[in-house]
Structures are given as structure tokens and as C-alpha cells.
mmCIF file of C-alpha atoms in Angstrom:
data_model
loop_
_atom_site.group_PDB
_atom_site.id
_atom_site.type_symbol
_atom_site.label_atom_id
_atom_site.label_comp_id
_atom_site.label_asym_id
_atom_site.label_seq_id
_atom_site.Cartn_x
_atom_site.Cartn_y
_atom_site.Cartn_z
ATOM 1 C CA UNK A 144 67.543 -27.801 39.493
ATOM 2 C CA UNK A 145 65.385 -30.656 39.325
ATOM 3 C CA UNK A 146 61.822 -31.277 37.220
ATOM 4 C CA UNK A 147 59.957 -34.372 38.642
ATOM 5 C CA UNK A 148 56.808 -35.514 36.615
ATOM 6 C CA UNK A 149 54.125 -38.591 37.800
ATOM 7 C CA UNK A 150 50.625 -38.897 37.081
ATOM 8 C CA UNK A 151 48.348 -36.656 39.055
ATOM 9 C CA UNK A 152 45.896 -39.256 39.261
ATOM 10 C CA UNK A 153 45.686 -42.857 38.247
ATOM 11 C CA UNK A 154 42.270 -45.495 39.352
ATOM 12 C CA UNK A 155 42.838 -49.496 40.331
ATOM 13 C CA UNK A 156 40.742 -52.053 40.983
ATOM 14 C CA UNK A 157 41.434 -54.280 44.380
ATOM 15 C CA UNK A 158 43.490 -57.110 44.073
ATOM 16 C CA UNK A 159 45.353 -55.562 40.901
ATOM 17 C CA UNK A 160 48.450 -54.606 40.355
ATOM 18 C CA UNK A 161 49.556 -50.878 39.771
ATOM 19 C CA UNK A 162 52.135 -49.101 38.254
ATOM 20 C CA UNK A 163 53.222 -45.645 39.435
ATOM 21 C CA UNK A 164 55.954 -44.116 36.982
ATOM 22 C CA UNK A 165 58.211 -41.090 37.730
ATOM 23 C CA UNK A 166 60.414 -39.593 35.401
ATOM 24 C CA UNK A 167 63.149 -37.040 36.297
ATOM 25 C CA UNK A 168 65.284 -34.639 35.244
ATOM 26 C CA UNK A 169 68.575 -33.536 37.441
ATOM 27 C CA UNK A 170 72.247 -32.198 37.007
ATOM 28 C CA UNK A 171 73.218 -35.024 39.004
ATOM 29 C CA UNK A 172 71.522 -37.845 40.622
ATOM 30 C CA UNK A 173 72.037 -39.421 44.332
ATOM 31 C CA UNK A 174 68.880 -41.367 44.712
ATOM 32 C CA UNK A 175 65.044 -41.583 44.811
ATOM 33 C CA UNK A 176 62.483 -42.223 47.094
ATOM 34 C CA UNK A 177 59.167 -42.998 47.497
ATOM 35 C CA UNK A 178 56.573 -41.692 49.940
ATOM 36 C CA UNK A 179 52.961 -42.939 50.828
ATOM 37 C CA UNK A 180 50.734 -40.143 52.353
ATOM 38 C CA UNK A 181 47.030 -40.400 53.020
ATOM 39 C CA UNK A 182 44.878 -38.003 52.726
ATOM 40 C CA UNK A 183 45.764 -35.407 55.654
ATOM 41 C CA UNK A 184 48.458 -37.446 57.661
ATOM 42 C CA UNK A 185 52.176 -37.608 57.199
ATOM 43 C CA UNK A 186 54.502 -39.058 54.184
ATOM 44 C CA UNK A 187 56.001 -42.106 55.169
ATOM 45 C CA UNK A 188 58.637 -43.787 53.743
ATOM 46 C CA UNK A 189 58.034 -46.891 51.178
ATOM 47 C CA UNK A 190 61.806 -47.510 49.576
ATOM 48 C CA UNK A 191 64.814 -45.994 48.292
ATOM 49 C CA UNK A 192 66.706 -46.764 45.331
ATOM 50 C CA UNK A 193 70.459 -45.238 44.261
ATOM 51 C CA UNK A 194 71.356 -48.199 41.685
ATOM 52 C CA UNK A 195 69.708 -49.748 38.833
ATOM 53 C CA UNK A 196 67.154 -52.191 38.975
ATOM 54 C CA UNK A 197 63.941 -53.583 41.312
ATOM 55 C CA UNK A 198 63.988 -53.308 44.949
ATOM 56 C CA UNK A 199 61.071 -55.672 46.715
ATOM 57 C CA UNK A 200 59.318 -55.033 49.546
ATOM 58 C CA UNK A 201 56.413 -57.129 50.296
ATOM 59 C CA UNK A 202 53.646 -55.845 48.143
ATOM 60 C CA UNK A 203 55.767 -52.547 47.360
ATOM 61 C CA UNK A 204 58.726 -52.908 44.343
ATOM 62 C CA UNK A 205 60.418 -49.477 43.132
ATOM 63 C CA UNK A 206 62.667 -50.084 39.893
ATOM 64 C CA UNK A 207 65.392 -47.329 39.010
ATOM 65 C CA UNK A 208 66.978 -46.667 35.418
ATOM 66 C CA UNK A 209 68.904 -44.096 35.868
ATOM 67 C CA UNK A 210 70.360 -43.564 32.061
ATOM 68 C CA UNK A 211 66.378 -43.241 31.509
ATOM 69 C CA UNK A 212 65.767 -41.168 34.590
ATOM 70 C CA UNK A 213 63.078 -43.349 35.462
ATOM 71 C CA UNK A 214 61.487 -45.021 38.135
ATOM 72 C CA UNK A 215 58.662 -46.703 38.830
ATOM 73 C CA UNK A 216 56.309 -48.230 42.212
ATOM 74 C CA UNK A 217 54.311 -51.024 41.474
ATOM 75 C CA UNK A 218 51.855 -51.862 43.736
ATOM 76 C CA UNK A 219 50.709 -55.614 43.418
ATOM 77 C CA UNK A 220 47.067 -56.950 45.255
ATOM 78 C CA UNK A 221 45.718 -53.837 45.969
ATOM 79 C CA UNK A 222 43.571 -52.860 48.804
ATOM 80 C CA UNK A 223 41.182 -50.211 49.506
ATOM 81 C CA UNK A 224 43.855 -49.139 52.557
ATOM 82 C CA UNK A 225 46.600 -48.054 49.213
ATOM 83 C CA UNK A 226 44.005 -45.374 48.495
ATOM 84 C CA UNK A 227 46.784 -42.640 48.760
ATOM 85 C CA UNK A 228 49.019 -40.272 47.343
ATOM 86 C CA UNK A 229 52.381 -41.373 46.189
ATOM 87 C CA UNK A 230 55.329 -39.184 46.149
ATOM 88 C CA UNK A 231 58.398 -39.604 44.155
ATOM 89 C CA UNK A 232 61.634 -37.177 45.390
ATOM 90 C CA UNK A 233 65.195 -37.580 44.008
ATOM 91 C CA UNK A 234 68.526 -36.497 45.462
ATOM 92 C CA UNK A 235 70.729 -34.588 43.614
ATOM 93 C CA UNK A 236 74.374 -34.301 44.204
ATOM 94 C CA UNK A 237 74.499 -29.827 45.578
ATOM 95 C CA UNK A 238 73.745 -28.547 48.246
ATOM 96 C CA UNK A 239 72.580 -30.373 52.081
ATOM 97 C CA UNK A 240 71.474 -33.479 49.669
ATOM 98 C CA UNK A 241 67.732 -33.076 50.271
ATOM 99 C CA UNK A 242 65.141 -34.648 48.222
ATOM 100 C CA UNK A 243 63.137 -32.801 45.815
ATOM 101 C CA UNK A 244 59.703 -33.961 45.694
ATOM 102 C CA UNK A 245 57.548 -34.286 42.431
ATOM 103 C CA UNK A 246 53.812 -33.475 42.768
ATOM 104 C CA UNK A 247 52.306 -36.568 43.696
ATOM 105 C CA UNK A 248 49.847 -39.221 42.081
ATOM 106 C CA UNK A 249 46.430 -39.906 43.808
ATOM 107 C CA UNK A 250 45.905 -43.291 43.444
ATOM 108 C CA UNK A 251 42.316 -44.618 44.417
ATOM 109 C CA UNK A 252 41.286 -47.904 44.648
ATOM 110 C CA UNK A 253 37.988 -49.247 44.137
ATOM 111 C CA UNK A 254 36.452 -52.137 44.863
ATOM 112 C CA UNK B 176 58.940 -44.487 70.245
ATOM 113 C CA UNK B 177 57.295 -41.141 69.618
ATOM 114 C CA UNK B 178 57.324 -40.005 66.161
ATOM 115 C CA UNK B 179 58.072 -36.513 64.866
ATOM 116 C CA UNK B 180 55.286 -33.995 66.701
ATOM 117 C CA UNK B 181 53.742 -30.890 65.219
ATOM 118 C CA UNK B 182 51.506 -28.373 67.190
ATOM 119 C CA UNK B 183 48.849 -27.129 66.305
ATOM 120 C CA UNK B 184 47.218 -29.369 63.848
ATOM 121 C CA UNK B 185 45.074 -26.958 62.550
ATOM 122 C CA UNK B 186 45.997 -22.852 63.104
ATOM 123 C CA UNK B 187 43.485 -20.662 61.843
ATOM 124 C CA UNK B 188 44.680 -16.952 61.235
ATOM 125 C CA UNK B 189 43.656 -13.235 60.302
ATOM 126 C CA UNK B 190 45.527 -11.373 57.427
ATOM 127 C CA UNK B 191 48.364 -9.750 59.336
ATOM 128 C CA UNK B 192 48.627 -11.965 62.282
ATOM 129 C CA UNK B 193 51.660 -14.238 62.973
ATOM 130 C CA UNK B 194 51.500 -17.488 62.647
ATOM 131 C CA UNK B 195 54.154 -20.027 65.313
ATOM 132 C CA UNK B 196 54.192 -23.843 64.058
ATOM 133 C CA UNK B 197 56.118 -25.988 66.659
ATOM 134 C CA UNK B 198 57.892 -29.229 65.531
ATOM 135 C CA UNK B 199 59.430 -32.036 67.771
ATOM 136 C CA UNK B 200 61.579 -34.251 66.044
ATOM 137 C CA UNK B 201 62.241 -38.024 66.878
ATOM 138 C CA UNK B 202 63.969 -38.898 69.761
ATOM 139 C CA UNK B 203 67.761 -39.185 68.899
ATOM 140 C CA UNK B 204 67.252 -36.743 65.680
ATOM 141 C CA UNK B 205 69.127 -33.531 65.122
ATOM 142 C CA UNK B 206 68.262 -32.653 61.974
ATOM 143 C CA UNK B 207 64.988 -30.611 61.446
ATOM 144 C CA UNK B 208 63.675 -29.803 57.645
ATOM 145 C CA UNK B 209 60.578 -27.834 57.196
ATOM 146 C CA UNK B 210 58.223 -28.106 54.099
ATOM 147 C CA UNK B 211 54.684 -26.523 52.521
ATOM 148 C CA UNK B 212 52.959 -28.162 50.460
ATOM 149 C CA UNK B 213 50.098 -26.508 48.675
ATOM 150 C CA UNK B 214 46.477 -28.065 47.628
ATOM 151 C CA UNK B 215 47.864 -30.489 44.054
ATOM 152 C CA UNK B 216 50.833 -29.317 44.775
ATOM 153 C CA UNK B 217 54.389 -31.415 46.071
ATOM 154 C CA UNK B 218 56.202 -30.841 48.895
ATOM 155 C CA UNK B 219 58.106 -27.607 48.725
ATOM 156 C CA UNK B 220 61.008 -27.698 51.258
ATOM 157 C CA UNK B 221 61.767 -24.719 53.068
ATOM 158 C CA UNK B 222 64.709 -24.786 55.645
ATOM 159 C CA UNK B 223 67.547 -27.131 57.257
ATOM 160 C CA UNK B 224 68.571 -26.786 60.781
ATOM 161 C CA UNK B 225 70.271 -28.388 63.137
ATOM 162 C CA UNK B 226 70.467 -27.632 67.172
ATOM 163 C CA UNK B 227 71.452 -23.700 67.392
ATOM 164 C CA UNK B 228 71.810 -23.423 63.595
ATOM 165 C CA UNK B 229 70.603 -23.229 60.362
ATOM 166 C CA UNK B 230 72.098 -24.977 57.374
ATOM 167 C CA UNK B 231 69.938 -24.373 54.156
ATOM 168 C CA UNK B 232 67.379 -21.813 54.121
ATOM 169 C CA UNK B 233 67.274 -21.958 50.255
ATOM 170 C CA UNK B 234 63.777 -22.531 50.244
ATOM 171 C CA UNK B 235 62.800 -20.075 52.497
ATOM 172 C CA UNK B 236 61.409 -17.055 51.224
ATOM 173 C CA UNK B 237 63.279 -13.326 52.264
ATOM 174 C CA UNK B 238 60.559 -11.989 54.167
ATOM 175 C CA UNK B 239 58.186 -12.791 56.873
ATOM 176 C CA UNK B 240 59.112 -16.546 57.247
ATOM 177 C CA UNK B 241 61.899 -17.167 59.852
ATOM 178 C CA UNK B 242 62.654 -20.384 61.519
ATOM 179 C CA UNK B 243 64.770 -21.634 64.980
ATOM 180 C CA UNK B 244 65.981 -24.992 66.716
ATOM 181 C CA UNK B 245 67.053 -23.831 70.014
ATOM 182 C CA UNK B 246 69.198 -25.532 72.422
ATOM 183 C CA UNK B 247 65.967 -26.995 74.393
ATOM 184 C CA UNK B 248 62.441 -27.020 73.071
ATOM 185 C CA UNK B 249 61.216 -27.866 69.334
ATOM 186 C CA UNK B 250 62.039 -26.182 66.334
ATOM 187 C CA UNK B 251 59.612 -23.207 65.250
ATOM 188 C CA UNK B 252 58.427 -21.809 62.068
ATOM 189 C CA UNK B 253 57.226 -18.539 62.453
ATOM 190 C CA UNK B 254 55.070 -16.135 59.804
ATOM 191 C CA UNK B 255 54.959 -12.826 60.385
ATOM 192 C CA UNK B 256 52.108 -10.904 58.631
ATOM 193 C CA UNK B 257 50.213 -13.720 57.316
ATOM 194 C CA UNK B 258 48.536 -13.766 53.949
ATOM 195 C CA UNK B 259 46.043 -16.012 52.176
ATOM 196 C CA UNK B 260 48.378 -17.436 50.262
ATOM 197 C CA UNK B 261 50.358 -18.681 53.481
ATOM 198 C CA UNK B 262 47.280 -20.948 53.595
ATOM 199 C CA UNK B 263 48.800 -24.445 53.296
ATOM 200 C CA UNK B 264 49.814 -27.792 55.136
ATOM 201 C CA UNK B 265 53.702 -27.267 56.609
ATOM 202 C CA UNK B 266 55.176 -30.324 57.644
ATOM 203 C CA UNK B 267 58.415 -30.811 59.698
ATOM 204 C CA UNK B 268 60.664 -34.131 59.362
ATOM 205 C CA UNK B 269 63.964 -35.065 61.044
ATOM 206 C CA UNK B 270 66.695 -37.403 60.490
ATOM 207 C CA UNK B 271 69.453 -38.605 62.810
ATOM 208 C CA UNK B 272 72.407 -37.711 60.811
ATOM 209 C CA UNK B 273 72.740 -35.550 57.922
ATOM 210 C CA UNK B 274 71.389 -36.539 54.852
ATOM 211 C CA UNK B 275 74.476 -38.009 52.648
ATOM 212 C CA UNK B 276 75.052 -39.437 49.257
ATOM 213 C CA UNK B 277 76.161 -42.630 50.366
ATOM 214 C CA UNK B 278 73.496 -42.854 53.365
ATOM 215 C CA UNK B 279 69.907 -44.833 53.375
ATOM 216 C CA UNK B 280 68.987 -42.808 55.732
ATOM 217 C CA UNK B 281 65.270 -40.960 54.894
ATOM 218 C CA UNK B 282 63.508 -37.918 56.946
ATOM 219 C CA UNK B 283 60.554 -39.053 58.933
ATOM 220 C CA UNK B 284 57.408 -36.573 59.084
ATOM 221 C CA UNK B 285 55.160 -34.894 61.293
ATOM 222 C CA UNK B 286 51.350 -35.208 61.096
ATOM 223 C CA UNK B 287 51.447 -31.378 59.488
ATOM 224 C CA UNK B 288 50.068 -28.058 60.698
ATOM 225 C CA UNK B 289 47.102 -26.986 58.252
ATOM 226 C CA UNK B 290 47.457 -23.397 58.562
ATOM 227 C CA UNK B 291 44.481 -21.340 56.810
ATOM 228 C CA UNK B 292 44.185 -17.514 56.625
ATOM 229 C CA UNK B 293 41.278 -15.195 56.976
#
């Protein structure tokens, strides 16, 4: 089993930068993801991460430790668009290999 | 390049009545996974299936929830019975292989049907 904690809700100001932590718990570990979903559409896919360290992605960067079970999305020059809910899910090693996904922090954005 | 489709968007139901969510995955994609996800709540995931089968219903519960991926046509959830507490958003992603240790590969979602019950 699996026990996925984040924020439920965290407030930024535009043009900042956020940080989004997750912390896990898992028998075994084969990766973590991170979802955007607005309010009433679909999740869509922001990054993936299976080794240590920072991925980039344009304004997006997801850092792994997995001895920590940690990760974080950081979010840098926020705009009132980010006003979403992100969604951490990790990969454990059983069964088909499908992502468990933690509850989700609300992130608003204000001007 | 249409994405994953979902029909209805919105299904509105009496206690007792069934409930049939459709879901059309990407073009190219075999693999179907249905979720709920509950007001504050995460994504819950439900069932894996592929064309003519179904691989992990783990997250399914034992009664009145069934789900198919025939040959031809989309997949469908159905609910049998409905209760208030079916009341929630399901959403449907696919992938175009199975998901694997070693792959990149993510699930892409559906829009969501928000089912609520009477």
C-alpha cells in the first residue's frame, strides 16, 4: 500500500515562485508524477521523475529524493492561469504499475 | 488528434437507477483505466482493461459496479442500483502500452462524467 500526503491548500501571489511538496510512503517505489487539473476538466500531465534530483520544464521543476520519499513542484512566475489543483501519484513496484494518487493541493493565485 | 472522450458530462440519476459512463480512449491507445474521485478527495482508481479484457479490477468494488472494453465501441462503466454516495466525478484515461517500470509513458484523461444521485 501506499500513503501520499501534500498540502490541501496553499495561496501565491503572481509572479512568485511556489513550492508544492509531496511526501510518500510505499513498499517499493517506480516513480512519481505530477498532474495539473483545473477546476472541473481533466488531469494533465506536468513531469515524471524515477531518479534523484530536479527535472526542468519551462516554468514547471519536480525534484525527487527518494531515500526521503520526497518530492516537490515548484512553480516559478506565477500566473493567475496556475490557479489549480496539483496532484502528486507514485508507482509502486506490484501489481499493473498504476499510479496512486495523493489528495491534491489547491493552489490559488492572486494577484 | 482527439483526446480521450467521456459521455455524458454530467448524468443525473434516481436512487436505484443505473448509471452507463462511456469512455473513448486516444487514438492508437489500448489501455483503458477508470477512476472516482470524490469532492477533497484524490483520484481513486477503479479498473484496468484492455480490448476484450480486464486486467486489474482491484479497485473496483464487488457489487453493482461492472466495467467492459469491447472489441468495437468505447469502454463502459456501468452502476447498477445507484446510491448517493455513487455521486462523484469518474474519469477514464488511456495509455498506448502498458504502464511499465522502466517506461515514461503517463495515462492521458478524459474531461470526466459528474455523475450525481437523487
Amino acid at each position: 500500500g501506499q500513503n501520499i500526503d501534500q498540502p490541501t491548500e496553499m495561496t501565491a501571489t503572481e509572479g512568485a515562485i511556489v513550492q508544492i511538496n509531496c511526501t510518500y510512503q510505499t513498499s517499493g517505489f517506480n516513480g512519481l508524477f505530477w498532474y495539473q487539473q483545473h477546476a472541473g476538466e481533466a488531469p494533465t500531465f506536468l513531469s515524471y521523475n524515477v531518479l534523484d534530483g530536479l527535472e526542468e520544464k519551462g516554468r514547471f521543476s519536480s525534484f525527487l529524493s527518494r531515500s526521503k520519499g520526497y518530492s516537490y513542484l515548484l512553480l516559478k512566475e506565477l500566473q493567475m492561469k496556475d490557479s489549480a489543483s496539483y496532484l502528486c501519484a507514485v508507482r509502486d513496484e506490484g501489481g499493473s504499475y498504476i499510479p496512486t494518487f495523493g489528495r491534491g493541493t489547491s493552489l490559488i493565485v492572486h494577484p | 488528434n482527439a483526446g480521450v472522450m467521456q459521455n455524458p458530462r454530467h448524468l443525473v440519476r434516481r436512487r436505484g437507477q443505473e448509471a452507463r459512463l462511456r469512455c473513448s480512449p486516444m487514438k492508437g491507445h489500448s489501455h483503458v483505466y477508470w477512476y472516482r474521485q470524490l469532492p477533497e478527495e484524490g483520484l481513486k482508481f477503479m479498473v484496468y482493461l484492455q480490448k476484450e479484457n480486464i486486467i486489474d479490477e482491484s479497485g473496483m468494488p464487488k457489487e453493482r459496479f461492472s466495467a467492459e472494453f469491447p472489441k468495437e465501441g468505447p469502454s463502459i462503466l456501468r452502476i447498477q442500483q445507484v446510491v448517493r454516495g455513487d455521486s462523484a466525478a469518474y474519469f477514464c484515461a488511456s495509455s498506448p502500452n502498458p504502464l511499465a517500470p522502466t517506461s515514461t509513458d503517463t495515462q492521458y484523461f478524459g474531461p470526466g462524467t459528474r455523475l450525481t444521485v437523487l
